[in-house]
């Protein structure tokens, strides 16, 4: 029997717990700071039992998953004293790896399966299958994580922490700030009768601006250097396109948009 303990039953933690609990040969134990969440998770079959964090050092488990917000993750890891295999799920990795430096078998993890919904109910929107799941750590421990979490159906990939944070700043962190800036711009300029003009393009582009502000404040500040650079590069590109509009340069605007379209198609 494979035993997994999951510390934190928010959207990601509970989604992982539920999928593993439904796998033959797996027993999943859960803990959450909110006792109501633990009771609801047990009642829904998301976890098969609960555990006390104070007993984590002697708990017979194959893996501990720390699935709480970044600031809490770092606090948990700094206080943790265990020889068990441990993985986190935070979207930043350099500061997390530093907080876990004393743990002999720690792997920094980041499943690209998040949602803008929070809590136990948010698990229904989390999709691990075919999602990228980045791992930072030594080959042996990363290999064990890939085996233990294989029922998730994710694409596991090892990566350097600094490279991870730089890339995630481009593809996620800066994207959130840009979406939030778009919403703030609309809010600051919305006139009566404007709501019917909000179509799928705006809604799709800004969906992530509805994400948990407290969580994203933690994420953005934890990766602020790389995210600041990514936002600066975005502003350069936006200014370049703005100048083409100001200059009424149809030829160069078409060329720029065509090149951007090709990049986007290659990403699909």
PDB file of N, CA, C and O in Angstrom, residues 74-129:
ATOM      1  N   UNK A  74       6.821  27.962   2.812  1.00  0.00           N
ATOM      2  CA  UNK A  74       8.159  28.223   3.337  1.00  0.00           C
ATOM      3  C   UNK A  74       8.205  28.068   4.856  1.00  0.00           C
ATOM      4  O   UNK A  74       9.169  27.535   5.404  1.00  0.00           O
ATOM      5  N   UNK A  75       7.154  28.513   5.545  1.00  0.00           N
ATOM      6  CA  UNK A  75       7.110  28.375   6.999  1.00  0.00           C
ATOM      7  C   UNK A  75       7.045  26.904   7.401  1.00  0.00           C
ATOM      8  O   UNK A  75       7.742  26.474   8.330  1.00  0.00           O
ATOM      9  N   UNK A  76       6.215  26.130   6.710  1.00  0.00           N
ATOM     10  CA  UNK A  76       6.095  24.699   7.003  1.00  0.00           C
ATOM     11  C   UNK A  76       7.427  23.998   6.777  1.00  0.00           C
ATOM     12  O   UNK A  76       7.890  23.207   7.610  1.00  0.00           O
ATOM     13  N   UNK A  77       8.069  24.290   5.656  1.00  0.00           N
ATOM     14  CA  UNK A  77       9.318  23.613   5.317  1.00  0.00           C
ATOM     15  C   UNK A  77      10.437  23.963   6.290  1.00  0.00           C
ATOM     16  O   UNK A  77      11.239  23.104   6.668  1.00  0.00           O
ATOM     17  N   UNK A  78      10.512  25.222   6.697  1.00  0.00           N
ATOM     18  CA  UNK A  78      11.574  25.632   7.637  1.00  0.00           C
ATOM     19  C   UNK A  78      11.457  24.894   8.967  1.00  0.00           C
ATOM     20  O   UNK A  78      12.461  24.573   9.603  1.00  0.00           O
ATOM     21  N   UNK A  79      10.217  24.626   9.406  1.00  0.00           N
ATOM     22  CA  UNK A  79      10.004  23.975  10.697  1.00  0.00           C
ATOM     23  C   UNK A  79      10.017  22.454  10.600  1.00  0.00           C
ATOM     24  O   UNK A  79      10.064  21.762  11.618  1.00  0.00           O
ATOM     25  N   UNK A  80       9.969  21.934   9.375  1.00  0.00           N
ATOM     26  CA  UNK A  80       9.854  20.495   9.177  1.00  0.00           C
ATOM     27  C   UNK A  80      11.179  19.788   9.440  1.00  0.00           C
ATOM     28  O   UNK A  80      12.241  20.246   8.999  1.00  0.00           O
ATOM     29  N   UNK A  81      11.097  18.695  10.168  1.00  0.00           N
ATOM     30  CA  UNK A  81      12.268  17.852  10.419  1.00  0.00           C
ATOM     31  C   UNK A  81      11.857  16.416  10.108  1.00  0.00           C
ATOM     32  O   UNK A  81      11.206  15.765  10.918  1.00  0.00           O
ATOM     33  N   UNK A  82      12.206  15.947   8.928  1.00  0.00           N
ATOM     34  CA  UNK A  82      11.796  14.606   8.529  1.00  0.00           C
ATOM     35  C   UNK A  82      12.752  14.037   7.500  1.00  0.00           C
ATOM     36  O   UNK A  82      13.348  14.785   6.714  1.00  0.00           O
ATOM     37  N   UNK A  83      12.894  12.726   7.511  1.00  0.00           N
ATOM     38  CA  UNK A  83      13.672  12.030   6.499  1.00  0.00           C
ATOM     39  C   UNK A  83      12.784  11.520   5.371  1.00  0.00           C
ATOM     40  O   UNK A  83      13.278  10.905   4.419  1.00  0.00           O
ATOM     41  N   UNK A  84      11.473  11.761   5.505  1.00  0.00           N
ATOM     42  CA  UNK A  84      10.544  11.334   4.461  1.00  0.00           C
ATOM     43  C   UNK A  84      10.774  12.116   3.175  1.00  0.00           C
ATOM     44  O   UNK A  84      11.296  13.243   3.194  1.00  0.00           O
ATOM     45  N   UNK A  85      10.350  11.552   2.068  1.00  0.00           N
ATOM     46  CA  UNK A  85      10.350  12.255   0.792  1.00  0.00           C
ATOM     47  C   UNK A  85       9.269  13.330   0.846  1.00  0.00           C
ATOM     48  O   UNK A  85       8.134  13.063   1.253  1.00  0.00           O
ATOM     49  N   UNK A  86       9.616  14.560   0.455  1.00  0.00           N
ATOM     50  CA  UNK A  86       8.690  15.696   0.530  1.00  0.00           C
ATOM     51  C   UNK A  86       8.677  16.419  -0.805  1.00  0.00           C
ATOM     52  O   UNK A  86       9.722  16.598  -1.449  1.00  0.00           O
ATOM     53  N   UNK A  87       7.500  16.865  -1.239  1.00  0.00           N
ATOM     54  CA  UNK A  87       7.368  17.693  -2.434  1.00  0.00           C
ATOM     55  C   UNK A  87       6.366  18.799  -2.148  1.00  0.00           C
ATOM     56  O   UNK A  87       5.440  18.620  -1.349  1.00  0.00           O
ATOM     57  N   UNK A  88       6.583  19.966  -2.749  1.00  0.00           N
ATOM     58  CA  UNK A  88       5.600  21.047  -2.619  1.00  0.00           C
ATOM     59  C   UNK A  88       4.941  21.254  -3.981  1.00  0.00           C
ATOM     60  O   UNK A  88       5.285  20.587  -4.958  1.00  0.00           O
ATOM     61  N   UNK A  89       3.991  22.192  -4.056  1.00  0.00           N
ATOM     62  CA  UNK A  89       3.305  22.452  -5.324  1.00  0.00           C
ATOM     63  C   UNK A  89       3.254  23.945  -5.650  1.00  0.00           C
ATOM     64  O   UNK A  89       2.470  24.374  -6.500  1.00  0.00           O
ATOM     65  N   UNK A  90       4.081  24.752  -4.982  1.00  0.00           N
ATOM     66  CA  UNK A  90       4.050  26.197  -5.192  1.00  0.00           C
ATOM     67  C   UNK A  90       4.616  26.561  -6.567  1.00  0.00           C
ATOM     68  O   UNK A  90       5.463  25.854  -7.117  1.00  0.00           O
ATOM     69  N   UNK A  91       4.173  27.696  -7.103  1.00  0.00           N
ATOM     70  CA  UNK A  91       4.581  28.093  -8.452  1.00  0.00           C
ATOM     71  C   UNK A  91       5.902  28.858  -8.483  1.00  0.00           C
ATOM     72  O   UNK A  91       6.322  29.328  -9.537  1.00  0.00           O
ATOM     73  N   UNK A  92       6.549  29.009  -7.340  1.00  0.00           N
ATOM     74  CA  UNK A  92       7.894  29.581  -7.284  1.00  0.00           C
ATOM     75  C   UNK A  92       8.813  28.505  -6.721  1.00  0.00           C
ATOM     76  O   UNK A  92       8.376  27.647  -5.958  1.00  0.00           O
ATOM     77  N   UNK A  93      10.083  28.563  -7.098  1.00  0.00           N
ATOM     78  CA  UNK A  93      10.941  27.467  -6.697  1.00  0.00           C
ATOM     79  C   UNK A  93      12.216  27.890  -5.980  1.00  0.00           C
ATOM     80  O   UNK A  93      12.664  27.183  -5.071  1.00  0.00           O
ATOM     81  N   UNK A  94      12.843  29.007  -6.310  1.00  0.00           N
ATOM     82  CA  UNK A  94      14.116  29.353  -5.684  1.00  0.00           C
ATOM     83  C   UNK A  94      13.974  29.570  -4.176  1.00  0.00           C
ATOM     84  O   UNK A  94      14.749  29.014  -3.384  1.00  0.00           O
ATOM     85  N   UNK A  95      13.013  30.370  -3.764  1.00  0.00           N
ATOM     86  CA  UNK A  95      12.833  30.629  -2.330  1.00  0.00           C
ATOM     87  C   UNK A  95      12.351  29.385  -1.600  1.00  0.00           C
ATOM     88  O   UNK A  95      12.694  29.169  -0.433  1.00  0.00           O
ATOM     89  N   UNK A  96      11.563  28.563  -2.274  1.00  0.00           N
ATOM     90  CA  UNK A  96      11.092  27.316  -1.675  1.00  0.00           C
ATOM     91  C   UNK A  96      12.264  26.372  -1.431  1.00  0.00           C
ATOM     92  O   UNK A  96      12.385  25.754  -0.362  1.00  0.00           O
ATOM     93  N   UNK A  97      13.156  26.256  -2.428  1.00  0.00           N
ATOM     94  CA  UNK A  97      14.302  25.360  -2.288  1.00  0.00           C
ATOM     95  C   UNK A  97      15.206  25.816  -1.143  1.00  0.00           C
ATOM     96  O   UNK A  97      15.763  25.002  -0.405  1.00  0.00           O
ATOM     97  N   UNK A  98      15.336  27.123  -0.968  1.00  0.00           N
ATOM     98  CA  UNK A  98      16.144  27.649   0.124  1.00  0.00           C
ATOM     99  C   UNK A  98      15.530  27.288   1.483  1.00  0.00           C
ATOM    100  O   UNK A  98      16.248  26.920   2.425  1.00  0.00           O
ATOM    101  N   UNK A  99      14.201  27.382   1.580  1.00  0.00           N
ATOM    102  CA  UNK A  99      13.527  27.077   2.841  1.00  0.00           C
ATOM    103  C   UNK A  99      13.636  25.598   3.198  1.00  0.00           C
ATOM    104  O   UNK A  99      13.577  25.228   4.379  1.00  0.00           O
ATOM    105  N   UNK A 100      13.812  24.746   2.184  1.00  0.00           N
ATOM    106  CA  UNK A 100      13.856  23.296   2.409  1.00  0.00           C
ATOM    107  C   UNK A 100      15.269  22.736   2.337  1.00  0.00           C
ATOM    108  O   UNK A 100      15.455  21.515   2.260  1.00  0.00           O
ATOM    109  N   UNK A 101      16.254  23.603   2.384  1.00  0.00           N
ATOM    110  CA  UNK A 101      17.648  23.186   2.198  1.00  0.00           C
ATOM    111  C   UNK A 101      18.103  22.135   3.211  1.00  0.00           C
ATOM    112  O   UNK A 101      18.997  21.328   2.930  1.00  0.00           O
ATOM    113  N   UNK A 102      17.501  22.118   4.393  1.00  0.00           N
ATOM    114  CA  UNK A 102      17.909  21.182   5.443  1.00  0.00           C
ATOM    115  C   UNK A 102      17.269  19.806   5.315  1.00  0.00           C
ATOM    116  O   UNK A 102      17.666  18.874   6.025  1.00  0.00           O
ATOM    117  N   UNK A 103      16.287  19.677   4.426  1.00  0.00           N
ATOM    118  CA  UNK A 103      15.582  18.396   4.283  1.00  0.00           C
ATOM    119  C   UNK A 103      16.341  17.483   3.330  1.00  0.00           C
ATOM    120  O   UNK A 103      16.645  17.886   2.199  1.00  0.00           O
ATOM    121  N   UNK A 104      16.644  16.251   3.727  1.00  0.00           N
ATOM    122  CA  UNK A 104      17.478  15.375   2.907  1.00  0.00           C
ATOM    123  C   UNK A 104      16.818  14.873   1.641  1.00  0.00           C
ATOM    124  O   UNK A 104      17.497  14.530   0.668  1.00  0.00           O
ATOM    125  N   UNK A 105      15.473  14.814   1.631  1.00  0.00           N
ATOM    126  CA  UNK A 105      14.780  14.283   0.457  1.00  0.00           C
ATOM    127  C   UNK A 105      13.626  15.201   0.060  1.00  0.00           C
ATOM    128  O   UNK A 105      12.457  14.828   0.126  1.00  0.00           O
ATOM    129  N   UNK A 106      13.991  16.416  -0.347  1.00  0.00           N
ATOM    130  CA  UNK A 106      12.975  17.378  -0.770  1.00  0.00           C
ATOM    131  C   UNK A 106      13.062  17.608  -2.267  1.00  0.00           C
ATOM    132  O   UNK A 106      14.150  17.750  -2.832  1.00  0.00           O
ATOM    133  N   UNK A 107      11.901  17.661  -2.902  1.00  0.00           N
ATOM    134  CA  UNK A 107      11.801  17.989  -4.326  1.00  0.00           C
ATOM    135  C   UNK A 107      10.843  19.164  -4.465  1.00  0.00           C
ATOM    136  O   UNK A 107       9.723  19.128  -3.948  1.00  0.00           O
ATOM    137  N   UNK A 108      11.293  20.213  -5.148  1.00  0.00           N
ATOM    138  CA  UNK A 108      10.405  21.332  -5.427  1.00  0.00           C
ATOM    139  C   UNK A 108       9.514  20.963  -6.599  1.00  0.00           C
ATOM    140  O   UNK A 108       9.991  20.562  -7.658  1.00  0.00           O
ATOM    141  N   UNK A 109       8.214  21.077  -6.410  1.00  0.00           N
ATOM    142  CA  UNK A 109       7.274  20.693  -7.456  1.00  0.00           C
ATOM    143  C   UNK A 109       6.377  21.837  -7.877  1.00  0.00           C
ATOM    144  O   UNK A 109       6.092  22.739  -7.088  1.00  0.00           O
ATOM    145  N   UNK A 110       5.938  21.796  -9.123  1.00  0.00           N
ATOM    146  CA  UNK A 110       4.982  22.789  -9.612  1.00  0.00           C
ATOM    147  C   UNK A 110       4.126  22.192 -10.716  1.00  0.00           C
ATOM    148  O   UNK A 110       4.542  22.144 -11.873  1.00  0.00           O
ATOM    149  N   UNK A 111       2.922  21.723 -10.375  1.00  0.00           N
ATOM    150  CA  UNK A 111       2.001  21.245 -11.407  1.00  0.00           C
ATOM    151  C   UNK A 111       1.316  22.432 -12.087  1.00  0.00           C
ATOM    152  O   UNK A 111       0.764  23.301 -11.407  1.00  0.00           O
ATOM    153  N   UNK A 112       1.367  22.471 -13.400  1.00  0.00           N
ATOM    154  CA  UNK A 112       0.718  23.559 -14.142  1.00  0.00           C
ATOM    155  C   UNK A 112      -0.754  23.204 -14.322  1.00  0.00           C
ATOM    156  O   UNK A 112      -1.236  22.950 -15.433  1.00  0.00           O
ATOM    157  N   UNK A 113      -1.467  23.179 -13.213  1.00  0.00           N
ATOM    158  CA  UNK A 113      -2.850  22.711 -13.237  1.00  0.00           C
ATOM    159  C   UNK A 113      -3.749  23.568 -12.362  1.00  0.00           C
ATOM    160  O   UNK A 113      -4.795  23.113 -11.898  1.00  0.00           O
ATOM    161  N   UNK A 114      -3.334  24.802 -12.117  1.00  0.00           N
ATOM    162  CA  UNK A 114      -4.058  25.657 -11.191  1.00  0.00           C
ATOM    163  C   UNK A 114      -5.391  26.157 -11.728  1.00  0.00           C
ATOM    164  O   UNK A 114      -5.736  25.968 -12.898  1.00  0.00           O
ATOM    165  N   UNK A 115      -6.150  26.778 -10.859  1.00  0.00           N
ATOM    166  CA  UNK A 115      -7.455  27.332 -11.194  1.00  0.00           C
ATOM    167  C   UNK A 115      -7.648  28.628 -10.427  1.00  0.00           C
ATOM    168  O   UNK A 115      -6.982  28.858  -9.410  1.00  0.00           O
ATOM    169  N   UNK A 116      -8.550  29.480 -10.909  1.00  0.00           N
ATOM    170  CA  UNK A 116      -8.819  30.717 -10.179  1.00  0.00           C
ATOM    171  C   UNK A 116      -9.826  30.492  -9.048  1.00  0.00           C
ATOM    172  O   UNK A 116     -10.157  31.415  -8.313  1.00  0.00           O
ATOM    173  N   UNK A 117     -10.302  29.251  -8.897  1.00  0.00           N
ATOM    174  CA  UNK A 117     -11.200  28.920  -7.796  1.00  0.00           C
ATOM    175  C   UNK A 117     -10.395  28.351  -6.632  1.00  0.00           C
ATOM    176  O   UNK A 117      -9.382  27.688  -6.833  1.00  0.00           O
ATOM    177  N   UNK A 118     -10.863  28.606  -5.426  1.00  0.00           N
ATOM    178  CA  UNK A 118     -10.101  28.208  -4.240  1.00  0.00           C
ATOM    179  C   UNK A 118     -10.880  27.212  -3.394  1.00  0.00           C
ATOM    180  O   UNK A 118     -12.065  26.964  -3.621  1.00  0.00           O
ATOM    181  N   UNK A 119     -10.191  26.640  -2.419  1.00  0.00           N
ATOM    182  CA  UNK A 119     -10.835  25.762  -1.463  1.00  0.00           C
ATOM    183  C   UNK A 119     -11.131  24.376  -2.011  1.00  0.00           C
ATOM    184  O   UNK A 119     -10.811  24.038  -3.150  1.00  0.00           O
ATOM    185  N   UNK A 120     -11.751  23.578  -1.174  1.00  0.00           N
ATOM    186  CA  UNK A 120     -12.068  22.193  -1.515  1.00  0.00           C
ATOM    187  C   UNK A 120     -12.900  22.098  -2.788  1.00  0.00           C
ATOM    188  O   UNK A 120     -12.670  21.225  -3.630  1.00  0.00           O
ATOM    189  N   UNK A 121     -13.847  22.994  -2.967  1.00  0.00           N
ATOM    190  CA  UNK A 121     -14.711  22.960  -4.145  1.00  0.00           C
ATOM    191  C   UNK A 121     -13.927  23.244  -5.418  1.00  0.00           C
ATOM    192  O   UNK A 121     -14.299  22.801  -6.504  1.00  0.00           O
ATOM    193  N   UNK A 122     -12.823  23.978  -5.272  1.00  0.00           N
ATOM    194  CA  UNK A 122     -12.019  24.326  -6.444  1.00  0.00           C
ATOM    195  C   UNK A 122     -11.342  23.129  -7.080  1.00  0.00           C
ATOM    196  O   UNK A 122     -10.876  23.208  -8.227  1.00  0.00           O
ATOM    197  N   UNK A 123     -11.283  21.999  -6.377  1.00  0.00           N
ATOM    198  CA  UNK A 123     -10.615  20.812  -6.924  1.00  0.00           C
ATOM    199  C   UNK A 123     -11.250  20.331  -8.219  1.00  0.00           C
ATOM    200  O   UNK A 123     -10.589  19.703  -9.053  1.00  0.00           O
ATOM    201  N   UNK A 124     -12.522  20.623  -8.389  1.00  0.00           N
ATOM    202  CA  UNK A 124     -13.226  20.152  -9.581  1.00  0.00           C
ATOM    203  C   UNK A 124     -12.720  20.814 -10.858  1.00  0.00           C
ATOM    204  O   UNK A 124     -12.968  20.313 -11.959  1.00  0.00           O
ATOM    205  N   UNK A 125     -12.031  21.944 -10.727  1.00  0.00           N
ATOM    206  CA  UNK A 125     -11.514  22.653 -11.900  1.00  0.00           C
ATOM    207  C   UNK A 125     -10.030  22.343 -12.160  1.00  0.00           C
ATOM    208  O   UNK A 125      -9.474  22.822 -13.135  1.00  0.00           O
ATOM    209  N   UNK A 126      -9.408  21.557 -11.297  1.00  0.00           N
ATOM    210  CA  UNK A 126      -7.985  21.233 -11.446  1.00  0.00           C
ATOM    211  C   UNK A 126      -7.833  19.991 -12.314  1.00  0.00           C
ATOM    212  O   UNK A 126      -8.457  18.955 -12.047  1.00  0.00           O
ATOM    213  N   UNK A 127      -7.014  20.084 -13.356  1.00  0.00           N
ATOM    214  CA  UNK A 127      -6.801  18.975 -14.283  1.00  0.00           C
ATOM    215  C   UNK A 127      -5.304  18.647 -14.356  1.00  0.00           C
ATOM    216  O   UNK A 127      -4.532  19.369 -14.991  1.00  0.00           O
ATOM    217  N   UNK A 128      -4.913  17.556 -13.709  1.00  0.00           N
ATOM    218  CA  UNK A 128      -3.511  17.133 -13.750  1.00  0.00           C
ATOM    219  C   UNK A 128      -3.169  16.369 -15.032  1.00  0.00           C
ATOM    220  O   UNK A 128      -2.028  16.394 -15.488  1.00  0.00           O
ATOM    221  N   UNK A 129      -4.149  15.681 -15.578  1.00  0.00           N
ATOM    222  CA  UNK A 129      -3.898  14.825 -16.737  1.00  0.00           C
ATOM    223  C   UNK A 129      -3.345  15.625 -17.909  1.00  0.00           C
ATOM    224  O   UNK A 129      -3.952  16.616 -18.334  1.00  0.00           O
TER     225      UNK A 129
END
